[in-house]
mmCIF file of C-alpha atoms in Angstrom:
data_model
loop_
_atom_site.group_PDB
_atom_site.id
_atom_site.type_symbol
_atom_site.label_atom_id
_atom_site.label_comp_id
_atom_site.label_asym_id
_atom_site.label_seq_id
_atom_site.Cartn_x
_atom_site.Cartn_y
_atom_site.Cartn_z
ATOM 1 C CA MET A 158 3.829 -8.917 -20.187
ATOM 2 C CA LYS A 159 0.257 -7.442 -19.463
ATOM 3 C CA MET A 160 0.955 -5.595 -16.301
ATOM 4 C CA THR A 161 -1.492 -5.418 -13.478
ATOM 5 C CA LEU A 162 -2.057 -5.086 -10.161
ATOM 6 C CA ARG A 163 -4.393 -6.854 -6.882
ATOM 7 C CA TRP A 164 -7.931 -6.088 -6.850
ATOM 8 C CA TYR A 165 -10.004 -7.213 -3.572
ATOM 9 C CA GLY A 166 -13.116 -5.724 -5.305
ATOM 10 C CA SER A 167 -14.364 -2.332 -3.760
ATOM 11 C CA GLN A 168 -16.223 -4.311 -0.837
ATOM 12 C CA PHE A 169 -12.356 -5.089 0.721
ATOM 13 C CA ASP A 170 -9.671 -2.406 -1.152
ATOM 14 C CA THR A 171 -9.093 0.584 0.388
ATOM 15 C CA VAL A 172 -8.000 1.173 -2.988
ATOM 16 C CA THR A 173 -10.309 1.604 -5.880
ATOM 17 C CA LEU A 174 -10.746 1.090 -9.767
ATOM 18 C CA GLU A 175 -10.071 4.534 -11.256
ATOM 19 C CA GLN A 176 -6.799 4.661 -8.887
ATOM 20 C CA ILE A 177 -5.830 1.955 -10.702
ATOM 21 C CA ARG A 178 -6.611 3.213 -13.963
ATOM 22 C CA GLN A 179 -4.221 5.676 -13.605
ATOM 23 C CA ILE A 180 -1.248 4.060 -12.939
ATOM 24 C CA PRO A 181 1.395 4.471 -16.544
ATOM 25 C CA GLY A 182 1.032 1.079 -17.696
ATOM 26 C CA VAL A 183 -1.372 -0.863 -16.264
ATOM 27 C CA SER A 184 -4.641 -1.995 -18.254
ATOM 28 C CA GLY A 185 -6.130 -5.070 -15.559
ATOM 29 C CA VAL A 186 -6.467 -6.145 -12.415
ATOM 30 C CA ILE A 187 -5.578 -9.338 -10.998
ATOM 31 C CA THR A 188 -9.043 -10.096 -8.146
ATOM 32 C CA THR A 189 -11.115 -12.187 -6.688
ATOM 33 C CA LEU A 190 -15.017 -13.100 -5.142
ATOM 34 C CA TYR A 191 -13.083 -11.985 -1.793
ATOM 35 C CA HIS A 192 -16.121 -13.178 -0.018
ATOM 36 C CA LEU A 193 -16.703 -16.617 -1.247
ATOM 37 C CA MET A 194 -15.446 -19.034 1.148
ATOM 38 C CA PRO A 195 -13.090 -22.531 -0.234
ATOM 39 C CA GLY A 196 -15.633 -25.031 -1.487
ATOM 40 C CA GLU A 197 -18.398 -22.554 -2.594
ATOM 41 C CA ILE A 198 -19.529 -22.609 -5.850
ATOM 42 C CA TRP A 199 -18.004 -19.244 -8.196
ATOM 43 C CA SER A 200 -22.003 -18.245 -9.696
ATOM 44 C CA ARG A 201 -21.713 -16.876 -13.677
ATOM 45 C CA GLU A 202 -24.430 -14.072 -12.423
ATOM 46 C CA GLN A 203 -21.470 -12.668 -9.825
ATOM 47 C CA ILE A 204 -18.458 -13.336 -12.536
ATOM 48 C CA LYS A 205 -20.038 -11.307 -14.872
ATOM 49 C CA ALA A 206 -20.683 -9.087 -12.192
ATOM 50 C CA LEU A 207 -17.299 -8.249 -11.287
ATOM 51 C CA LYS A 208 -16.442 -8.187 -15.007
ATOM 52 C CA LYS A 209 -19.131 -5.130 -15.661
ATOM 53 C CA GLU A 210 -17.111 -3.835 -12.899
ATOM 54 C CA VAL A 211 -13.649 -3.917 -13.757
ATOM 55 C CA GLU A 212 -15.368 -3.000 -17.532
ATOM 56 C CA ASP A 213 -16.887 -0.290 -17.014
ATOM 57 C CA ALA A 214 -13.793 1.454 -15.643
ATOM 58 C CA GLY A 215 -11.900 0.878 -17.917
ATOM 59 C CA LEU A 216 -9.797 -2.264 -17.221
ATOM 60 C CA SER A 217 -9.735 -5.803 -17.851
ATOM 61 C CA ILE A 218 -9.636 -8.833 -15.197
ATOM 62 C CA ALA A 219 -6.631 -10.405 -16.597
ATOM 63 C CA GLY A 220 -6.856 -13.871 -14.605
ATOM 64 C CA ILE A 221 -8.288 -14.526 -10.540
ATOM 65 C CA GLU A 222 -6.084 -14.747 -7.356
ATOM 66 C CA SER A 223 -7.791 -17.221 -5.566
ATOM 67 C CA VAL A 224 -10.062 -19.448 -6.641
ATOM 68 C CA ASN A 225 -9.207 -20.816 -3.089
ATOM 69 C CA VAL A 226 -8.893 -24.435 -2.130
ATOM 70 C CA HIS A 227 -10.675 -26.208 -0.099
ATOM 71 C CA GLU A 228 -8.073 -28.199 2.681
ATOM 72 C CA ASP A 229 -10.703 -31.623 2.295
ATOM 73 C CA ILE A 230 -8.812 -31.017 -1.424
ATOM 74 C CA LYS A 231 -5.654 -30.360 0.188
ATOM 75 C CA THR A 232 -6.045 -33.338 3.176
ATOM 76 C CA GLY A 233 -7.532 -35.986 0.535
ATOM 77 C CA GLY A 234 -11.427 -35.980 2.796
ATOM 78 C CA LYS A 235 -14.194 -37.539 3.029
ATOM 79 C CA GLN A 236 -16.108 -34.647 1.301
ATOM 80 C CA ARG A 237 -12.984 -34.326 -1.523
ATOM 81 C CA ASP A 238 -15.287 -35.791 -4.704
ATOM 82 C CA ILE A 239 -17.982 -32.403 -3.324
ATOM 83 C CA TYR A 240 -16.193 -29.863 -3.612
ATOM 84 C CA ILE A 241 -13.731 -30.418 -6.678
ATOM 85 C CA ASP A 242 -16.911 -31.001 -8.012
ATOM 86 C CA ASN A 243 -17.574 -27.163 -7.168
ATOM 87 C CA TYR A 244 -14.205 -26.177 -8.382
ATOM 88 C CA ILE A 245 -14.845 -27.184 -11.407
ATOM 89 C CA LYS A 246 -18.524 -25.617 -11.742
ATOM 90 C CA THR A 247 -16.922 -22.627 -10.613
ATOM 91 C CA LEU A 248 -13.721 -22.924 -13.596
ATOM 92 C CA GLU A 249 -16.704 -24.035 -16.266
ATOM 93 C CA ASN A 250 -18.510 -20.596 -15.035
ATOM 94 C CA LEU A 251 -14.560 -18.856 -15.089
ATOM 95 C CA GLY A 252 -14.232 -20.106 -18.953
ATOM 96 C CA GLU A 253 -18.439 -18.914 -19.479
ATOM 97 C CA GLU A 254 -17.185 -15.641 -19.563
ATOM 98 C CA ASN A 255 -14.122 -15.735 -21.246
ATOM 99 C CA ILE A 256 -11.928 -16.014 -17.972
ATOM 100 C CA HIS A 257 -8.566 -17.783 -18.192
ATOM 101 C CA LEU A 258 -6.466 -17.457 -15.426
ATOM 102 C CA VAL A 259 -6.626 -19.146 -12.132
ATOM 103 C CA CYS A 260 -3.604 -18.692 -9.664
ATOM 104 C CA TYR A 261 -4.705 -20.647 -6.445
ATOM 105 C CA ASN A 262 -2.143 -22.136 -3.804
ATOM 106 C CA PHE A 263 -1.886 -26.107 -2.262
ATOM 107 C CA MET A 264 -0.387 -24.529 1.705
ATOM 108 C CA PRO A 265 -1.995 -26.313 3.902
ATOM 109 C CA VAL A 266 -3.780 -23.966 6.598
ATOM 110 C CA PHE A 267 -1.857 -21.521 5.596
ATOM 111 C CA ASP A 268 -1.725 -19.469 2.936
ATOM 112 C CA TRP A 269 1.679 -17.440 3.951
ATOM 113 C CA THR A 270 2.988 -16.663 6.897
ATOM 114 C CA ARG A 271 4.665 -13.212 8.378
ATOM 115 C CA THR A 272 5.549 -12.826 12.353
ATOM 116 C CA GLU A 273 5.255 -9.086 12.368
ATOM 117 C CA LEU A 274 2.523 -6.646 9.203
ATOM 118 C CA ALA A 275 4.174 -3.404 9.995
ATOM 119 C CA ARG A 276 7.888 -3.904 10.565
ATOM 120 C CA LYS A 277 9.106 -0.190 10.377
ATOM 121 C CA ARG A 278 12.342 0.232 8.040
ATOM 122 C CA ALA A 279 14.713 3.157 8.152
ATOM 123 C CA ASP A 280 13.878 4.879 6.329
ATOM 124 C CA GLY A 281 9.969 5.155 7.668
ATOM 125 C CA SER A 282 7.954 3.547 5.885
ATOM 126 C CA THR A 283 6.204 -0.046 7.301
ATOM 127 C CA VAL A 284 6.408 -4.321 5.695
ATOM 128 C CA LEU A 285 5.616 -7.325 6.408
ATOM 129 C CA ALA A 286 8.628 -9.747 7.992
ATOM 130 C CA TYR A 287 9.363 -12.917 9.218
ATOM 131 C CA THR A 288 11.665 -14.406 12.021
ATOM 132 C CA GLN A 289 11.617 -18.191 11.871
ATOM 133 C CA ALA A 290 12.243 -17.798 15.715
ATOM 134 C CA ALA A 291 9.380 -15.803 16.461
ATOM 135 C CA VAL A 292 7.481 -18.752 14.766
ATOM 136 C CA ASP A 293 9.313 -21.181 17.057
ATOM 137 C CA ALA A 294 8.506 -19.712 19.713
ATOM 138 C CA LEU A 295 5.013 -19.378 18.972
ATOM 139 C CA ASN A 296 1.969 -21.982 19.900
ATOM 140 C CA PRO A 297 -0.013 -22.093 16.026
ATOM 141 C CA GLU A 298 -3.022 -21.650 17.217
ATOM 142 C CA ASP A 299 -1.542 -17.377 18.777
ATOM 143 C CA MET A 300 0.009 -16.550 15.462
ATOM 144 C CA PHE A 301 -2.756 -14.394 14.800
ATOM 145 C CA ALA A 302 -3.160 -12.920 17.050
ATOM 146 C CA THR A 303 -0.025 -11.634 17.578
ATOM 147 C CA ILE A 304 -0.904 -9.633 13.758
ATOM 148 C CA ALA A 305 -4.389 -9.273 14.455
ATOM 149 C CA SER A 306 -3.554 -4.967 15.832
ATOM 150 C CA ASP A 307 -1.483 -5.063 12.988
ATOM 151 C CA THR A 308 -4.330 -5.748 9.687
ATOM 152 C CA ASN A 309 -5.446 -1.727 9.604
ATOM 153 C CA GLY A 310 -9.066 -3.627 10.131
ATOM 154 C CA ALA A 311 -8.775 -5.510 6.451
ATOM 155 C CA VAL A 312 -9.250 -9.568 6.464
ATOM 156 C CA MET A 313 -5.942 -10.827 5.314
ATOM 157 C CA PRO A 314 -5.941 -13.147 2.985
ATOM 158 C CA GLY A 315 -5.286 -16.948 4.512
ATOM 159 C CA TRP A 316 -5.935 -15.270 7.372
ATOM 160 C CA GLU A 317 -9.614 -14.784 7.627
ATOM 161 C CA PRO A 318 -11.569 -15.320 11.489
ATOM 162 C CA GLU A 319 -13.436 -18.465 10.378
ATOM 163 C CA ARG A 320 -10.483 -20.196 9.473
ATOM 164 C CA MET A 321 -8.567 -19.099 12.000
ATOM 165 C CA ALA A 322 -11.240 -20.100 14.610
ATOM 166 C CA LYS A 323 -10.901 -23.784 13.359
ATOM 167 C CA ILE A 324 -6.602 -24.039 13.692
ATOM 168 C CA LYS A 325 -6.841 -26.056 15.829
ATOM 169 C CA GLU A 326 -9.227 -28.142 14.145
ATOM 170 C CA LEU A 327 -7.312 -27.326 10.873
ATOM 171 C CA PHE A 328 -3.725 -29.427 11.683
ATOM 172 C CA GLU A 329 -5.946 -32.176 13.306
ATOM 173 C CA MET A 330 -6.635 -33.062 8.986
ATOM 174 C CA TYR A 331 -3.015 -32.580 8.348
ATOM 175 C CA LYS A 332 -1.664 -34.871 11.105
ATOM 176 C CA ASP A 333 -1.124 -37.597 8.950
ATOM 177 C CA ILE A 334 -0.295 -35.859 5.870
ATOM 178 C CA ASP A 335 2.868 -35.842 4.909
ATOM 179 C CA GLU A 336 4.690 -34.458 1.971
ATOM 180 C CA GLU A 337 4.351 -37.369 -0.362
ATOM 181 C CA LYS A 338 0.515 -37.792 0.660
ATOM 182 C CA LEU A 339 -0.126 -33.392 0.005
ATOM 183 C CA PHE A 340 1.666 -34.657 -3.971
ATOM 184 C CA GLU A 341 -1.044 -37.103 -4.529
ATOM 185 C CA ASN A 342 -4.533 -35.265 -3.352
ATOM 186 C CA LEU A 343 -2.659 -32.038 -5.235
ATOM 187 C CA LYS A 344 -2.346 -34.539 -8.640
ATOM 188 C CA TYR A 345 -5.866 -36.445 -7.738
ATOM 189 C CA PHE A 346 -6.954 -32.651 -7.390
ATOM 190 C CA LEU A 347 -5.307 -31.221 -10.458
ATOM 191 C CA GLU A 348 -6.366 -34.591 -13.226
ATOM 192 C CA ARG A 349 -10.153 -34.207 -11.859
ATOM 193 C CA ILE A 350 -10.462 -30.706 -12.919
ATOM 194 C CA LEU A 351 -7.686 -30.478 -16.406
ATOM 195 C CA PRO A 352 -10.520 -31.667 -18.586
ATOM 196 C CA VAL A 353 -11.692 -28.636 -17.815
ATOM 197 C CA CYS A 354 -9.516 -26.314 -18.198
ATOM 198 C CA ASP A 355 -8.561 -27.439 -21.553
ATOM 199 C CA LYS A 356 -12.427 -27.680 -22.664
ATOM 200 C CA TYR A 357 -12.016 -23.534 -21.050
ATOM 201 C CA ASP A 358 -8.599 -22.847 -22.186
ATOM 202 C CA ILE A 359 -7.717 -21.865 -18.646
ATOM 203 C CA ASN A 360 -4.178 -21.692 -16.845
ATOM 204 C CA MET A 361 -3.779 -23.331 -13.745
ATOM 205 C CA ALA A 362 -0.671 -21.311 -11.878
ATOM 206 C CA ILE A 363 0.365 -22.736 -9.048
ATOM 207 C CA HIS A 364 1.561 -20.488 -6.215
ATOM 208 C CA PRO A 365 4.559 -21.023 -4.082
ATOM 209 C CA ASP A 366 4.086 -21.956 0.110
ATOM 210 C CA ASP A 367 5.553 -18.675 1.554
ATOM 211 C CA PRO A 368 8.115 -18.957 2.843
ATOM 212 C CA ALA A 369 9.564 -22.038 1.179
ATOM 213 C CA TRP A 370 10.268 -24.579 4.518
ATOM 214 C CA SER A 371 8.007 -26.474 6.949
ATOM 215 C CA VAL A 372 5.982 -23.956 9.028
ATOM 216 C CA PHE A 373 4.866 -24.658 11.977
ATOM 217 C CA GLY A 374 5.789 -28.975 10.913
ATOM 218 C CA LEU A 375 3.313 -28.433 7.742
ATOM 219 C CA PRO A 376 4.229 -29.948 4.585
ATOM 220 C CA ARG A 377 4.747 -28.150 1.852
ATOM 221 C CA ILE A 378 5.890 -28.484 -1.632
ATOM 222 C CA ILE A 379 5.955 -26.188 -4.056
ATOM 223 C CA VAL A 380 8.526 -24.358 -2.831
ATOM 224 C CA ASN A 381 12.028 -25.031 -5.689
ATOM 225 C CA LYS A 382 13.022 -26.174 -8.762
ATOM 226 C CA ALA A 383 13.139 -29.837 -8.217
ATOM 227 C CA ASN A 384 9.242 -30.170 -6.882
ATOM 228 C CA ILE A 385 7.514 -27.692 -9.081
ATOM 229 C CA GLN A 386 9.595 -30.421 -12.303
ATOM 230 C CA LYS A 387 8.006 -32.863 -9.909
ATOM 231 C CA MET A 388 4.429 -31.011 -9.936
ATOM 232 C CA MET A 389 4.494 -30.863 -13.478
ATOM 233 C CA ASN A 390 5.898 -33.706 -15.140
ATOM 234 C CA MET A 391 3.059 -35.822 -12.605
ATOM 235 C CA VAL A 392 0.217 -33.776 -13.895
ATOM 236 C CA ASP A 393 1.457 -33.576 -17.922
ATOM 237 C CA ASN A 394 -0.873 -30.729 -19.527
ATOM 238 C CA PRO A 395 0.534 -27.099 -20.579
ATOM 239 C CA HIS A 396 -2.527 -25.529 -19.211
ATOM 240 C CA ASN A 397 -0.652 -27.557 -15.236
ATOM 241 C CA GLY A 398 1.658 -24.417 -14.429
ATOM 242 C CA VAL A 399 2.944 -21.622 -12.375
ATOM 243 C CA THR A 400 2.227 -18.475 -10.866
ATOM 244 C CA PHE A 401 6.370 -17.587 -10.961
ATOM 245 C CA CYS A 402 6.191 -15.093 -7.418
ATOM 246 C CA SER A 403 10.376 -13.980 -6.498
ATOM 247 C CA GLY A 404 9.512 -12.827 -3.436
ATOM 248 C CA SER A 405 8.433 -16.614 -2.083
ATOM 249 C CA TYR A 406 10.906 -18.971 -4.380
ATOM 250 C CA GLY A 407 12.540 -15.850 -2.622
ATOM 251 C CA THR A 408 12.291 -16.898 0.520
ATOM 252 C CA ASN A 409 15.206 -19.448 0.207
ATOM 253 C CA LEU A 410 18.289 -17.991 -0.690
ATOM 254 C CA GLU A 411 19.523 -20.485 -2.234
ATOM 255 C CA ASN A 412 17.144 -20.785 -5.415
ATOM 256 C CA ASP A 413 18.049 -19.656 -8.370
ATOM 257 C CA LEU A 414 15.263 -17.365 -9.852
ATOM 258 C CA PRO A 415 16.738 -16.354 -13.494
ATOM 259 C CA ASP A 416 17.175 -20.190 -14.099
ATOM 260 C CA MET A 417 14.119 -20.908 -12.211
ATOM 261 C CA ILE A 418 11.861 -19.087 -13.972
ATOM 262 C CA ARG A 419 14.107 -20.153 -17.532
ATOM 263 C CA SER A 420 13.073 -23.724 -16.288
ATOM 264 C CA LEU A 421 9.190 -22.321 -17.307
ATOM 265 C CA LYS A 422 8.853 -21.229 -20.608
ATOM 266 C CA GLY A 423 5.489 -22.370 -21.427
ATOM 267 C CA ARG A 424 4.838 -23.479 -18.351
ATOM 268 C CA LEU A 425 4.906 -19.774 -16.638
ATOM 269 C CA HIS A 426 1.766 -18.427 -16.603
ATOM 270 C CA PHE A 427 1.828 -15.830 -14.374
ATOM 271 C CA ALA A 428 4.307 -13.270 -12.438
ATOM 272 C CA HIS A 429 4.703 -11.721 -8.776
ATOM 273 C CA VAL A 430 7.908 -9.582 -8.723
ATOM 274 C CA ARG A 431 8.627 -8.120 -5.639
ATOM 275 C CA ASN A 432 12.232 -7.668 -3.319
ATOM 276 C CA LEU A 433 13.181 -8.865 -0.093
ATOM 277 C CA LYS A 434 15.830 -7.520 2.077
ATOM 278 C CA PHE A 435 17.128 -10.220 4.343
ATOM 279 C CA ASN A 436 18.808 -9.634 7.975
ATOM 280 C CA SER A 437 19.729 -13.689 7.811
ATOM 281 C CA PRO A 438 18.560 -16.122 6.612
ATOM 282 C CA PHE A 439 15.881 -16.932 8.437
ATOM 283 C CA ASP A 440 14.433 -12.986 8.735
ATOM 284 C CA PHE A 441 13.779 -11.033 6.606
ATOM 285 C CA GLU A 442 11.438 -8.473 5.156
ATOM 286 C CA GLU A 443 9.335 -6.592 2.072
ATOM 287 C CA ALA A 444 11.348 -3.984 0.540
ATOM 288 C CA ALA A 445 10.895 -1.790 -2.713
ATOM 289 C CA HIS A 446 11.172 -3.284 -6.031
ATOM 290 C CA LEU A 447 13.148 -1.141 -6.731
ATOM 291 C CA SER A 448 17.273 -4.038 -6.684
ATOM 292 C CA SER A 449 18.649 -1.898 -4.943
ATOM 293 C CA ASP A 450 16.606 -1.624 -1.825
ATOM 294 C CA GLY A 451 16.922 -5.806 -0.844
ATOM 295 C CA ASN A 452 18.815 -9.009 -1.952
ATOM 296 C CA PHE A 453 17.277 -9.438 -5.682
ATOM 297 C CA ASP A 454 18.746 -8.767 -8.721
ATOM 298 C CA MET A 455 15.796 -6.963 -10.315
ATOM 299 C CA TYR A 456 16.510 -6.443 -13.979
ATOM 300 C CA GLU A 457 18.448 -10.398 -13.650
ATOM 301 C CA ILE A 458 14.353 -11.532 -13.176
ATOM 302 C CA MET A 459 13.293 -8.961 -15.894
ATOM 303 C CA LYS A 460 14.886 -9.720 -18.566
ATOM 304 C CA ALA A 461 14.302 -14.339 -17.767
ATOM 305 C CA LEU A 462 11.070 -13.390 -18.281
ATOM 306 C CA TYR A 463 11.351 -11.296 -21.265
ATOM 307 C CA GLU A 464 13.560 -14.575 -22.605
ATOM 308 C CA ILE A 465 11.903 -16.645 -22.360
ATOM 309 C CA GLY A 466 9.275 -14.762 -24.343
ATOM 310 C CA PHE A 467 6.626 -14.457 -21.544
ATOM 311 C CA GLU A 468 3.060 -12.959 -22.388
ATOM 312 C CA GLY A 469 1.340 -13.377 -18.991
ATOM 313 C CA PRO A 470 0.110 -11.052 -16.219
ATOM 314 C CA ILE A 471 1.691 -9.749 -14.350
ATOM 315 C CA ARG A 472 1.640 -7.857 -10.502
ATOM 316 C CA PRO A 473 4.189 -5.484 -8.694
ATOM 317 C CA ASP A 474 3.453 -8.069 -5.346
ATOM 318 C CA HIS A 475 3.638 -6.592 -1.445
ATOM 319 C CA GLY A 476 4.330 -3.264 -1.176
ATOM 320 C CA ARG A 477 5.498 -0.795 1.632
ATOM 321 C CA MET A 478 3.618 1.299 3.722
ATOM 322 C CA ILE A 479 4.770 4.670 2.703
ATOM 323 C CA TRP A 480 2.922 8.239 2.313
ATOM 324 C CA GLY A 481 1.051 8.074 5.269
ATOM 325 C CA GLU A 482 -0.910 5.469 3.328
ATOM 326 C CA VAL A 483 -3.874 3.277 5.310
ATOM 327 C CA ALA A 484 -4.687 0.077 3.763
ATOM 328 C CA MET A 485 -4.783 -3.890 4.213
ATOM 329 C CA PRO A 486 -0.631 -4.526 4.837
ATOM 330 C CA GLY A 487 1.623 -5.125 1.392
ATOM 331 C CA TYR A 488 -2.111 -4.039 -0.497
ATOM 332 C CA GLY A 489 -1.248 0.128 -0.694
ATOM 333 C CA LEU A 490 -1.920 2.475 -3.983
ATOM 334 C CA TYR A 491 1.089 3.666 -3.606
ATOM 335 C CA ASP A 492 3.869 1.607 -3.438
ATOM 336 C CA ARG A 493 2.641 -0.758 -5.788
ATOM 337 C CA ALA A 494 2.847 2.190 -8.288
ATOM 338 C CA LEU A 495 5.719 2.561 -7.930
ATOM 339 C CA GLY A 496 7.007 -0.872 -8.110
ATOM 340 C CA ALA A 497 4.355 -1.520 -10.976
ATOM 341 C CA ALA A 498 6.272 1.446 -13.130
ATOM 342 C CA TYR A 499 9.743 0.191 -12.225
ATOM 343 C CA LEU A 500 8.801 -2.952 -13.653
ATOM 344 C CA ASN A 501 7.966 -1.485 -16.408
ATOM 345 C CA GLY A 502 10.800 1.044 -16.860
ATOM 346 C CA LEU A 503 13.134 -2.102 -16.957
ATOM 347 C CA TRP A 504 10.497 -4.339 -19.649
ATOM 348 C CA GLU A 505 11.510 -1.479 -21.977
ATOM 349 C CA SER A 506 14.784 -1.108 -21.621
ATOM 350 C CA ILE A 507 15.243 -4.700 -22.106
ATOM 351 C CA GLU A 508 13.114 -5.200 -25.114
ATOM 352 C CA LYS A 509 14.367 -2.425 -26.897
ATOM 353 C CA GLY A 510 18.600 -3.332 -25.388
ATOM 354 C CA ALA A 511 16.931 -6.527 -27.620
ATOM 355 C CA LYS A 512 16.621 -5.065 -30.711
ATOM 356 C CA HIS A 513 18.918 -3.008 -31.129
#
């Protein structure tokens, strides 16, 4: 297991590499070229510069999150082969720079959905939150406007202004796309890119849909154990794997998180570990990573990862805003640093317990 932190780059992130380097047990970052749009080729020069910046700070790039998938690929649009060719070129450039993990998602329109970015908790911290009733009362075009004032000036991943300006157009692209069609388009994409993944030993780790059900009538497919197995079986290649995100799969309380982890041995390439607090099955908020602060047994989640021999990158996921910090919602320094320390502590206790 390699403990990491997500970092959006010096132009976009309030958290610095110097600060990340000082978190005990964190040796790498999961990063991206955040300014590039879906479909653009990542040049080798850009990747090389990013890698040098990280390594000069005493860290390493443990993986990329995300090389975003263009909507034409997801919908099977007329230009999908052009964008897949671009994606393949980006993978080749990453491989040439010795980067071997790409987290990506196949979510239509919205990469993730929250109805609040700063819900205040009893302890005074603020967190990301979701209420289905709020979604049901909104038109999709109005979704971003309801949260825009709480972004703290950050460009939120999956909610870029360029994307939000085309919401009606994006929804029109999906009018004839159901779950089966989305699966077919994912299969086509994977079959095209996996030969280059085999060549460069790049693990493609698909991120689950968040929340794990349809939003605004859009199809969502990476939501449960059965659908993950379907995704892996339809393109049965060890490089076709999963990002296990406890917070995303955990939005559906019927998902048994430790059991899902154990079913993914050999295909679980990356892990996001975080906790959620449910007020009802369709009203949840982010919590501190500590088990007692939310609904998940974090010890059992980490124990399942240990038992399958997980050796890949792991990162604490969305943190609370605490101690007056102003940052991209969910991606401040303080609470994620606490989360990393807590998860490292759980791992150490599990590892030592197993050896004794």
